[in-house]
Amino acid sequence: MTERAAIEGRLVDADARFMLHARYGHFTAMQVRDRRVRGLELHFERLEAANAELFGVPLDRAAVLGSIRAVLGDDVRDASVRVYVVETDRPHVIATAAQPHQAPARPQSVKPVACQRYLPHIKQASGMMQAHVGRQVEREGFDEALLTTDDGLISEGSITNLGGFADGRLIWPDAPMLRGITMRLLERLDVPQERRPLKAADLPGFDQVFLCNSWGVWPVGRVDEVPLPQDAGLMARLRDHYDRIAWDPLD
């Protein structure tokens, strides 16, 4: 028989069936403003590295740009865009566009959760684990889950990277993680930086802790029920650096 699929009693077409099967792969997420994106080359590097590891084939950059342009059309200039590379019979490039995201305005709360992603250095197309832990902590009144090893070493947030300032240095966790595009852009800040093993109990000793992803950069106000110091000057410096990063054209 011909392969079929139905959603809530309604038969769907071949493209919808393809999307149901396209689970194995990776993606990158970006904010598009005026049809430009920060760190476009870093997005390409991420996709190329994951393509080589998962599929053993090079990335088709033209297909990536073509898919982004197609999903934006002629009428959309600002959007949240994701580019997936997923394999069925072969790797396929898929782009999606949704409403643009802004970084949260207020300091966020985080809850440590003992949970580690498989192949954490790859941004995986199937993100149920992160979605699950994120929803769990939201039900408990927190904004973001902080993924840790079983012995409490911080790696990353469910959809973010965590960093902080202490003693004039920018500190990143030294643990398995996805080095996010925004994290890599912030690593260009002209300030001494290091990676070190961090636990939740270390964070109250920082001058400022922050989260970052494609939405931007924002402060962390508490971990569990413990409030964290806030330094408006450090956040302003971090945001100023990020805001000065050039936007790369997509057209």
Coordinates of C-alpha atoms in Angstrom, one line a residue:
M1 CA 0.0 0.0 0.0
T2 CA 1.0 3.6 -0.3
E3 CA 2.4 5.1 2.8
R4 CA -0.2 7.3 4.6
A5 CA -0.4 9.5 7.7
A6 CA -3.3 11.2 9.4
I7 CA -3.3 14.0 12.0
E8 CA -6.5 14.0 14.1
G9 CA -8.4 12.1 11.5
R10 CA -7.2 14.1 8.5
L11 CA -5.0 12.6 5.9
V12 CA -1.8 14.7 5.2
D13 CA 0.4 15.0 2.2
A14 CA 3.9 13.8 1.4
D15 CA 5.6 16.9 2.8
A16 CA 3.8 16.4 6.2
R17 CA 4.7 12.7 6.2
F18 CA 8.3 13.7 5.5
M19 CA 8.3 16.0 8.5
L20 CA 7.1 13.2 10.7
H21 CA 10.0 11.0 9.7
A22 CA 12.7 13.7 9.7
R23 CA 13.9 13.2 13.3
Y24 CA 17.6 12.5 12.9
G25 CA 19.6 15.7 12.5
H26 CA 20.7 19.0 13.9
F27 CA 19.8 22.7 13.6
T28 CA 20.8 26.2 14.4
A29 CA 18.6 29.1 15.6
M30 CA 19.0 32.7 14.8
Q31 CA 17.3 36.1 15.2
V32 CA 16.8 37.9 11.9
R33 CA 16.5 41.7 11.9
D34 CA 16.1 43.6 8.6
R35 CA 17.0 40.4 6.8
R36 CA 20.4 40.2 8.7
V37 CA 21.7 37.9 11.3
R38 CA 24.6 38.1 13.8
G39 CA 27.4 35.6 13.4
L40 CA 26.3 34.0 10.1
E41 CA 29.6 32.4 9.6
L42 CA 29.4 30.8 13.1
H43 CA 26.1 29.3 12.2
F44 CA 27.6 27.9 9.0
E45 CA 30.5 26.5 11.0
R46 CA 28.1 24.8 13.5
L47 CA 26.0 23.2 10.7
E48 CA 29.1 22.1 8.8
A49 CA 30.7 20.4 11.9
A50 CA 27.4 18.6 12.8
N51 CA 26.9 17.6 9.2
A52 CA 30.3 16.0 9.1
E53 CA 29.8 14.2 12.4
L54 CA 26.3 12.9 11.9
F55 CA 26.1 12.4 8.1
G56 CA 29.7 12.4 6.9
V57 CA 28.9 14.8 4.1
P58 CA 29.6 18.5 3.5
L59 CA 26.9 21.2 4.1
D60 CA 25.2 22.8 1.1
R61 CA 25.5 26.5 2.1
A62 CA 23.5 27.6 -0.9
A63 CA 20.6 25.4 0.2
V64 CA 20.8 26.9 3.7
L65 CA 20.7 30.5 2.4
G66 CA 18.0 29.6 -0.2
S67 CA 15.8 28.0 2.5
I68 CA 16.1 31.0 4.8
R69 CA 15.3 33.4 2.0
A70 CA 12.3 31.2 0.9
V71 CA 10.8 31.0 4.4
L72 CA 11.2 34.8 4.8
G73 CA 9.7 35.5 1.4
D74 CA 9.6 39.0 0.2
D75 CA 7.5 40.4 3.0
V76 CA 9.3 39.3 6.3
R77 CA 12.3 41.2 7.5
D78 CA 12.3 40.3 11.2
A79 CA 11.8 36.7 12.5
S80 CA 13.1 33.9 14.6
V81 CA 14.6 31.5 12.1
R82 CA 15.7 27.9 12.6
V83 CA 17.6 25.9 10.0
Y84 CA 17.4 22.1 10.3
V85 CA 19.5 19.5 8.5
V86 CA 17.6 16.2 8.8
E87 CA 18.2 12.9 7.2
T88 CA 15.6 10.5 5.7
D89 CA 16.9 9.1 2.4
R90 CA 19.6 11.8 2.4
P91 CA 20.2 15.1 4.4
H92 CA 17.6 17.7 3.7
V93 CA 17.7 21.4 4.7
I94 CA 14.6 22.9 6.2
A95 CA 14.0 26.4 7.5
T96 CA 11.3 27.7 9.7
A97 CA 10.3 31.3 10.6
A98 CA 8.3 32.5 13.5
Q99 CA 7.8 35.7 15.5
P100 CA 11.1 37.4 16.6
H101 CA 12.2 36.9 20.2
Q102 CA 13.6 39.5 22.5
A103 CA 15.8 38.8 25.6
P104 CA 13.8 38.9 28.8
A105 CA 13.8 42.3 30.5
R106 CA 13.9 41.2 34.1
P107 CA 16.4 39.0 35.9
Q108 CA 15.5 35.3 35.5
S109 CA 15.4 32.5 38.0
V110 CA 17.1 29.1 37.3
K111 CA 16.8 25.7 38.9
P112 CA 19.6 23.1 38.7
V113 CA 18.5 19.8 37.3
A114 CA 20.8 16.7 37.1
C115 CA 20.5 16.1 33.4
Q116 CA 22.9 15.8 30.5
R117 CA 22.3 15.8 26.8
Y118 CA 23.7 13.1 24.5
L119 CA 26.3 14.5 22.2
P120 CA 26.0 17.9 24.0
H121 CA 28.2 19.7 21.5
I122 CA 25.5 19.2 18.8
K123 CA 22.3 21.2 18.6
Q124 CA 20.0 18.2 18.0
A125 CA 16.9 18.3 16.0
S126 CA 14.9 16.3 18.5
G127 CA 14.8 18.4 21.7
M128 CA 12.2 16.6 23.9
M129 CA 14.6 16.3 26.8
Q130 CA 15.3 20.0 27.1
A131 CA 11.6 20.8 26.5
H132 CA 10.6 18.4 29.3
V133 CA 13.0 19.7 31.9
G134 CA 12.2 23.3 30.9
R135 CA 8.5 22.7 31.4
Q136 CA 9.1 20.9 34.7
V137 CA 11.0 23.9 36.3
E138 CA 8.5 26.3 34.9
R139 CA 5.8 24.5 36.8
E140 CA 7.8 25.1 39.9
G141 CA 8.0 28.8 39.2
F142 CA 11.4 29.0 37.6
D143 CA 12.3 30.6 34.2
E144 CA 15.0 28.2 33.1
A145 CA 16.5 24.8 33.9
L146 CA 20.2 24.7 34.7
L147 CA 21.6 21.3 33.4
T148 CA 24.2 19.7 35.7
T149 CA 26.1 16.5 35.9
D150 CA 25.1 14.0 38.6
D151 CA 27.7 15.5 41.0
G152 CA 26.4 19.1 40.4
L153 CA 28.7 20.5 37.8
I154 CA 26.9 23.1 35.7
S155 CA 27.0 22.6 31.9
E156 CA 24.3 24.9 30.3
G157 CA 20.7 25.9 30.5
S158 CA 18.0 23.9 28.7
I159 CA 18.0 26.5 25.9
T160 CA 20.8 28.8 27.0
N161 CA 24.4 29.2 28.0
L162 CA 25.4 30.5 31.4
G163 CA 28.3 32.8 32.2
G164 CA 29.3 35.1 34.9
F165 CA 31.7 37.8 36.1
A166 CA 34.0 37.3 39.1
D167 CA 37.1 39.1 40.2
G168 CA 37.3 41.0 36.9
R169 CA 37.1 37.8 34.8
L170 CA 34.4 36.4 32.5
I171 CA 33.8 32.8 33.7
W172 CA 32.2 30.0 31.7
P173 CA 31.4 26.5 33.0
D174 CA 34.0 23.8 32.2
A175 CA 31.7 20.9 31.4
P176 CA 30.2 19.2 28.3
M177 CA 28.0 21.7 26.6
L178 CA 26.9 23.3 23.3
R179 CA 28.9 26.4 22.7
G180 CA 26.1 28.6 21.6
I181 CA 26.6 31.2 18.9
T182 CA 25.9 34.1 21.3
M183 CA 28.4 32.6 23.8
R184 CA 31.0 32.5 21.0
L185 CA 30.3 36.1 20.2
L186 CA 30.6 37.1 23.8
E187 CA 33.9 35.3 24.1
R188 CA 35.3 38.1 21.9
L189 CA 34.7 40.6 24.7
D190 CA 38.0 42.2 25.6
V191 CA 38.2 41.0 29.2
P192 CA 40.1 38.1 30.8
Q193 CA 38.2 34.9 30.4
E194 CA 38.4 31.3 31.6
R195 CA 36.4 28.1 31.9
R196 CA 36.2 26.5 35.3
P197 CA 34.1 23.8 37.0
L198 CA 31.1 25.5 38.5
K199 CA 28.3 24.4 40.9
A200 CA 25.2 26.2 41.8
A201 CA 26.7 27.0 45.3
D202 CA 29.4 29.0 43.5
L203 CA 27.1 31.5 41.8
P204 CA 26.2 33.7 44.8
G205 CA 29.9 34.6 44.9
F206 CA 29.8 36.1 41.4
D207 CA 29.4 39.8 40.7
Q208 CA 26.9 39.0 37.9
V209 CA 25.6 35.8 36.4
F210 CA 23.8 35.9 33.0
L211 CA 22.2 33.7 30.4
C212 CA 22.5 34.0 26.7
N213 CA 21.2 32.5 23.5
S214 CA 20.0 33.9 20.1
W215 CA 17.5 36.1 21.9
G216 CA 20.4 38.1 23.5
V217 CA 21.8 38.4 27.0
W218 CA 20.0 38.8 30.3
P219 CA 20.8 38.6 34.0
V220 CA 20.1 35.7 36.4
G221 CA 18.4 37.0 39.6
R222 CA 18.3 33.8 41.7
V223 CA 19.4 30.1 41.6
D224 CA 16.9 27.9 43.5
E225 CA 15.8 30.3 46.2
V226 CA 19.1 32.0 46.6
P227 CA 19.3 35.6 45.3
L228 CA 22.3 36.6 43.2
P229 CA 24.2 39.9 43.1
Q230 CA 23.2 42.3 40.3
D231 CA 25.7 44.7 38.7
A232 CA 24.1 47.0 36.2
G233 CA 27.5 48.2 34.9
L234 CA 28.7 44.7 34.0
M235 CA 25.4 43.9 32.2
A236 CA 25.6 47.2 30.3
R237 CA 29.1 46.4 29.2
L238 CA 28.1 42.9 28.1
R239 CA 25.0 44.2 26.2
D240 CA 27.0 47.0 24.6
H241 CA 29.5 44.5 23.3
Y242 CA 26.7 42.3 21.9
D243 CA 24.8 45.3 20.4
R244 CA 27.9 46.4 18.5
I245 CA 28.4 43.1 16.7
A246 CA 27.8 43.5 13.0
W247 CA 24.7 42.0 11.4
D248 CA 25.5 39.9 8.3
P249 CA 23.1 40.2 5.3
L250 CA 21.1 37.2 4.1
D251 CA 20.5 38.5 0.6

